Coordinates of C-alpha atoms in Angstrom, one line a residue:
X84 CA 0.0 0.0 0.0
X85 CA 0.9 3.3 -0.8
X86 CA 2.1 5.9 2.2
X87 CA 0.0 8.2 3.7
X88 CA 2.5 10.6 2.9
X89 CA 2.8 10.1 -0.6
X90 CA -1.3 10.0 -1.2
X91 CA -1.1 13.8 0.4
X92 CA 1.3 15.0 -2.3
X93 CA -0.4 13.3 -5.0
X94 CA -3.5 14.8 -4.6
X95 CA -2.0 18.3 -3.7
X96 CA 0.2 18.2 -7.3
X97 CA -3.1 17.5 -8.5
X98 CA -4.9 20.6 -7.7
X99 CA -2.0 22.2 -8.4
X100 CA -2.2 21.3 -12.1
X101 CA -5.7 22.8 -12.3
X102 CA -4.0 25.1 -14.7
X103 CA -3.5 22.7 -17.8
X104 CA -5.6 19.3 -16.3
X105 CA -8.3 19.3 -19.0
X106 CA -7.5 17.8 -22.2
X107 CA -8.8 15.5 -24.9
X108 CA -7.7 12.2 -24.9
X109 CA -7.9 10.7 -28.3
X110 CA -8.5 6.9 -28.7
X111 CA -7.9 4.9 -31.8
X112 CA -11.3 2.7 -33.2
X113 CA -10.1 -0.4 -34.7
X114 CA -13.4 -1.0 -36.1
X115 CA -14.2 1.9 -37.6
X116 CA -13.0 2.7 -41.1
X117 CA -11.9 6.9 -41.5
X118 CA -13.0 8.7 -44.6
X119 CA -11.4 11.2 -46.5
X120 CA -12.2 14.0 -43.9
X121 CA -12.7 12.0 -40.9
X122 CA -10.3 12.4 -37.7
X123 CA -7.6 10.0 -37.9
X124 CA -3.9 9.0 -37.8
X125 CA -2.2 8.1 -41.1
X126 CA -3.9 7.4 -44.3
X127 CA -5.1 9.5 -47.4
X128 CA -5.5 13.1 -46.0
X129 CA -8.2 15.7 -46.6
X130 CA -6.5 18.7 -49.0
X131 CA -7.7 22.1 -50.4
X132 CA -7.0 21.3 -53.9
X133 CA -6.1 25.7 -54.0
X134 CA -3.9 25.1 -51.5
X135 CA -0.1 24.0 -51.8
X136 CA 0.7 20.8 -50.5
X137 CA 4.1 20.4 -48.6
X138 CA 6.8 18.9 -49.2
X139 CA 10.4 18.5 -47.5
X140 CA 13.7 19.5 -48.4
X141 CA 14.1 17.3 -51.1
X142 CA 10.5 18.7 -52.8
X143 CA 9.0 15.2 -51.8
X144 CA 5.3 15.4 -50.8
X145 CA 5.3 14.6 -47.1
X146 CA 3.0 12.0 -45.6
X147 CA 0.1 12.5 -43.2
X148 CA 0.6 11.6 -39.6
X149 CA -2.2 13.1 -37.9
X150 CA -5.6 14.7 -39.1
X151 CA -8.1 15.6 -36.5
X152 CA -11.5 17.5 -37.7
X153 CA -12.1 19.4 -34.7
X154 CA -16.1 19.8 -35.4
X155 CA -16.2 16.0 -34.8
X156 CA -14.0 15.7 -32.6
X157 CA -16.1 18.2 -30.4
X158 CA -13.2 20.0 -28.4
X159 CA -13.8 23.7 -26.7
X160 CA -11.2 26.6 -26.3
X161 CA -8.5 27.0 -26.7
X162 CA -8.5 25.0 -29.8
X163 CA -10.4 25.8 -32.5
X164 CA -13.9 24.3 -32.8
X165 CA -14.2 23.8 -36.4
X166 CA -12.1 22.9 -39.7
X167 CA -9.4 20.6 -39.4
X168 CA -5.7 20.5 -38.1
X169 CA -3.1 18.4 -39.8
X170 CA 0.0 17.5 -38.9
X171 CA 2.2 15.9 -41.7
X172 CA 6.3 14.4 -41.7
X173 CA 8.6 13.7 -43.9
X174 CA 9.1 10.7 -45.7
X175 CA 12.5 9.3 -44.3
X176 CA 14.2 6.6 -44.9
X177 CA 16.3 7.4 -42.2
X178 CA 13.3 6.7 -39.3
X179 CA 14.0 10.5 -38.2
X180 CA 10.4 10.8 -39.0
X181 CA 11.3 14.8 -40.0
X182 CA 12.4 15.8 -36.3
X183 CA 15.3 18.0 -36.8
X184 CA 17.1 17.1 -33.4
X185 CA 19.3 20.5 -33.6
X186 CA 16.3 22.9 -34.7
X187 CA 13.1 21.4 -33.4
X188 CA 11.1 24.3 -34.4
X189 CA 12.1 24.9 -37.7
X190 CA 9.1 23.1 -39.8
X191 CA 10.9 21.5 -42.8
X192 CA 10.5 17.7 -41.6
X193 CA 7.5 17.8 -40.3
X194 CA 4.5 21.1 -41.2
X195 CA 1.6 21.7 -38.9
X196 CA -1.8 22.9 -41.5
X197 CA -5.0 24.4 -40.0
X198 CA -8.1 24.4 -42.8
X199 CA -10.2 26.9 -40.7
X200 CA -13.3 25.6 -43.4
X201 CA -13.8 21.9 -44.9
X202 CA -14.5 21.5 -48.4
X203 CA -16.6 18.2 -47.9
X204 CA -17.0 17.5 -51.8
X205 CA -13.4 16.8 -52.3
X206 CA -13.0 12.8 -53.1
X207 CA -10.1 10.8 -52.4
X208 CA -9.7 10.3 -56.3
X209 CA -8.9 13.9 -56.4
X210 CA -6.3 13.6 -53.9
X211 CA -4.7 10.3 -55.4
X212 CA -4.2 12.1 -58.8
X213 CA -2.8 14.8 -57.3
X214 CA 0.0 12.5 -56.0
X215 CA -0.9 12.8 -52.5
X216 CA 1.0 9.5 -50.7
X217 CA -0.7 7.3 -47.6
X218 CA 0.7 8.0 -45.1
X219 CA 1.6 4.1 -43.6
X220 CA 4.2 2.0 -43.0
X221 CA 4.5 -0.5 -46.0
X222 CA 7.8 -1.5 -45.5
X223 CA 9.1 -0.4 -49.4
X224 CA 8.2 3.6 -49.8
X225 CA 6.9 4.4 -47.0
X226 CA 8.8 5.4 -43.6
X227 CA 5.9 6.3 -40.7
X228 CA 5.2 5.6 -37.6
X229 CA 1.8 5.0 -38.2
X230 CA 1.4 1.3 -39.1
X231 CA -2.4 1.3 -39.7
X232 CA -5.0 3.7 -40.8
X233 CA -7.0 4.5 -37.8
X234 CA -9.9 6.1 -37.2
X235 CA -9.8 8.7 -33.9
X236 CA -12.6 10.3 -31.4
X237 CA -11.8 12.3 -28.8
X238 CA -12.7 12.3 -24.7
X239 CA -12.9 14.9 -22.3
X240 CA -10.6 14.2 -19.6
X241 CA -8.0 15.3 -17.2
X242 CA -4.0 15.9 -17.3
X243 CA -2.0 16.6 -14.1
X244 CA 2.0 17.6 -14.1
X245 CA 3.6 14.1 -13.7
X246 CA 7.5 13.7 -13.4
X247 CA 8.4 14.3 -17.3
X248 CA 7.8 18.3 -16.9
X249 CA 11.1 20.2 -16.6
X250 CA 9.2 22.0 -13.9
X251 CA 8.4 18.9 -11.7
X252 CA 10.4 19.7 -8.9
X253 CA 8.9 23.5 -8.6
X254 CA 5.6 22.0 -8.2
X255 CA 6.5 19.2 -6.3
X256 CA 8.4 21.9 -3.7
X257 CA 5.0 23.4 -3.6
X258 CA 2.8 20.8 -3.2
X259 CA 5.2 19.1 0.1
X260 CA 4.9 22.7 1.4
X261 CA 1.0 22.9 1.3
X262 CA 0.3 19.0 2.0
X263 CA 3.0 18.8 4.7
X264 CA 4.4 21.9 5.6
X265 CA 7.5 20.8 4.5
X266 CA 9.9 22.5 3.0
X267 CA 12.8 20.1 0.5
X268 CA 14.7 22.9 -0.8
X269 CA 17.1 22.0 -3.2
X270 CA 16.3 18.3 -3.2
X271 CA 14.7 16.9 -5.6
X272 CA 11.9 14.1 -5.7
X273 CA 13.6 11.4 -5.9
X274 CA 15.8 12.3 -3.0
X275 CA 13.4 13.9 -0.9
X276 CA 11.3 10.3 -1.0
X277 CA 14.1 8.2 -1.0
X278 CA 12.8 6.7 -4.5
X279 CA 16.5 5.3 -4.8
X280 CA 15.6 2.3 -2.0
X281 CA 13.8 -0.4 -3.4
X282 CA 11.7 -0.7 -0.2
X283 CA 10.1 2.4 -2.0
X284 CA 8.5 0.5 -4.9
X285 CA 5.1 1.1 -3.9
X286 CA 5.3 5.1 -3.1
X287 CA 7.4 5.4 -6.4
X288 CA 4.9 3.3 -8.4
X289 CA 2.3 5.5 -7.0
X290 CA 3.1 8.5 -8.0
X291 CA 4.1 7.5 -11.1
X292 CA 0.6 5.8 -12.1
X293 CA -1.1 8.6 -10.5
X294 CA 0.7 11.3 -12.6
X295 CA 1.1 9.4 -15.9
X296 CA 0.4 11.3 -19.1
X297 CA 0.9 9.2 -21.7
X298 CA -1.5 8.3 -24.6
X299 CA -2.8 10.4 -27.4
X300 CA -4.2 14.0 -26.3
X301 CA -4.6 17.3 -27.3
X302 CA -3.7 20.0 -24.5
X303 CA -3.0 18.7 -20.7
X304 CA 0.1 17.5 -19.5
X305 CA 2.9 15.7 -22.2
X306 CA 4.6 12.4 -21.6
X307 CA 8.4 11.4 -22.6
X308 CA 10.4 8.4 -22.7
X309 CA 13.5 10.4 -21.8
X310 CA 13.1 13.6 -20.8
X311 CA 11.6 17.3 -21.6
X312 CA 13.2 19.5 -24.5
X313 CA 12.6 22.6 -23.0
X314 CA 14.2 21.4 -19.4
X315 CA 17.8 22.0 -20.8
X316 CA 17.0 24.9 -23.4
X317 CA 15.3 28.3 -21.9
X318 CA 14.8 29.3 -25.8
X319 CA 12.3 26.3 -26.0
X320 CA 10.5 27.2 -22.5
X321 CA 7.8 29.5 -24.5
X322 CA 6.2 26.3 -26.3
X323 CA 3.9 26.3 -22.9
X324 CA 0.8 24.2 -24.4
X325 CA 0.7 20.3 -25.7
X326 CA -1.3 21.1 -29.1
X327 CA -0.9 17.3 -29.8
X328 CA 0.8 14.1 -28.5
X329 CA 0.8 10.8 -30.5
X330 CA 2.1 7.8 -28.4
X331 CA 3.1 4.2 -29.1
X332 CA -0.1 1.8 -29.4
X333 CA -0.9 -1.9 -29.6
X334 CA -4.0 -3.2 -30.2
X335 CA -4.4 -6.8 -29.7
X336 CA -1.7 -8.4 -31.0
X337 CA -1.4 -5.4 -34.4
X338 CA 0.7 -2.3 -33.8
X339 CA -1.0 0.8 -34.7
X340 CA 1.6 3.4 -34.1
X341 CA 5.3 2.7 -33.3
X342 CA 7.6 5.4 -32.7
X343 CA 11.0 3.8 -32.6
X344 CA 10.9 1.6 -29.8
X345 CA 7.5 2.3 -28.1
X346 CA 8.2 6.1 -27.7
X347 CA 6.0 8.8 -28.1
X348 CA 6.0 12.3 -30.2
X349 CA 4.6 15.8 -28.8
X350 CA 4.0 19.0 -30.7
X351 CA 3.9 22.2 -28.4
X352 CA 3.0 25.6 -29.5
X353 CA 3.3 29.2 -27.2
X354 CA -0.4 29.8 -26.3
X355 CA -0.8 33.0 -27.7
X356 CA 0.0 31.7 -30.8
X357 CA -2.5 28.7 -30.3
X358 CA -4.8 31.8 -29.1
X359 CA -4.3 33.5 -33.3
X360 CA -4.5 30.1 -34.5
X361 CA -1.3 30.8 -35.8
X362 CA 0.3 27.0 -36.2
X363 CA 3.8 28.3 -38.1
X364 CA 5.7 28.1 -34.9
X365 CA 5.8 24.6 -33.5
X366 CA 8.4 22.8 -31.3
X367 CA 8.3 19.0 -32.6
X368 CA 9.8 16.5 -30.5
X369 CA 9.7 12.3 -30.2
X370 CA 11.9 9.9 -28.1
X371 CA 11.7 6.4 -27.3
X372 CA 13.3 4.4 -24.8

């Protein structure tokens, strides 16, 4: 059994996160088939036949990772309610999946497209003679993470800062103060709950399980396999806001997505852009462990 101790602090870093807890926590429908304008990861994507499709640095169309048609989808503020947000890679051979590991920000491997309206007579004919790719693993020209089609719905749920944030330990510090009237100073959680004794296991297992953020969300909390971007780079700090995470998922015995090995990819934009719907200025990042 958990500590008394530890079950005060949990649900103290819990109201703490009251800031960012709500989110939308997409899950994948194996039996449900996506059309062309559905929400969905991977596949044939919507397109605005005006519009110009991207490409990477090569000039190679990239490949659809994401689409999610907010209307459906039925999120609130801050994201937008309507049209639909894609979020494309590039093709690579290399299983980089576009993340440019020196410039995170810069969208050339990777471009995050907002349709503010949806064009609902556009067929996927139109899109295949344009030259538009699917965007799934098929082991010969196709390098994604995405190893199905899947179609995605969204629910409401809640977020709360778990020990991947850079910022952990600030609102650990606070939540020991309020729940105990302790103060750790410059010790960090794992020291301050002696997490580094194995007689520990349950406490530690706790908190994590507690605090976990992983899956597929929009806003909330983020998960990592290794650790936060923005914890060793203050340039990085303003991407405040989890637009979208895509994690690692089995179903059954079939993998769905797989990001290296079982990791997970976030994409964090500065909320007042999010605010101007303004997606040119994302921070892309995906590890695995």
């Amino acid at each position: 059994m958990p500590s008394e101790k530890i079950i005060k602090i949990v649900d103290e870093i819990k109201k703490l996160s009251k800031d960012k807890e709500d989110c939308y926590k997409l899950i994948i429908d194996p039996d449900k088939t996506p059309n062309i304008t559905d929400s969905k990861f991977g596949g044939l994507p919507y397109w605005d036949m005006n519009k110009y499709f991207p490409t990477d640095t090569k000039g190679n169309k990239m490949i659809l990772l994401a689409q999610l048609n907010l209307e459906q989808l039925g999120v609130k503020k801050p994201l937008p309610e309507k049209g639909i947000l894609q979020f494309f890679i590039a093709n690579d051979s290399n299983y980089v999946y576009g993340m440019n590991f020196d410039n995170p920000t810069v969208q050339m491997g990777f471009k995050v497209i907002y349709h503010d309206s949806i064009d609902y007579s556009v067929t996927e004919e139109e899109i295949m003679a344009a030259g538009i790719p699917l965007g799934i693993d098929d082991d010969e020209n196709i390098y994604s993470p995405v190893i199905k089609e899947c179609y995605v719905k969204a629910e409401k749920s809640k977020s709360y800062c778990s020990p991947d944030v850079y910022d952990f330990n600030t609102i650990f510090k606070t939540a020991v103060k309020n729940a105990l009237g302790e103060d750790t100073e410059d010790v960090d959680f794992y020291e301050y709950l002696d997490f580094y004794n194995q007689n520990n296991d349950e406490d530690r297992d706790y908190l994590f399980d507690e605090l976990s953020s992983y899956g597929h969300k929009m806003l909330g909390y983020p998960y990592f396999t290794q650790s936060d971007p923005r914890e060793y780079n203050d340039k990085l700090k303003r991407y405040d806001t989890l637009l979208f995470q895509i994690d690692s998922e089995m179903i059954g015995d079939s993998d769905y997505v797989l990001w290296g090995d079982c990791g997970v990819a976030n994409f964090f934009i500065p909320q007042e852009k999010l605010g101007k719907l303004d997606f040119s200025d994302i921070l892309y990042n995906w590890d695995c462990c």
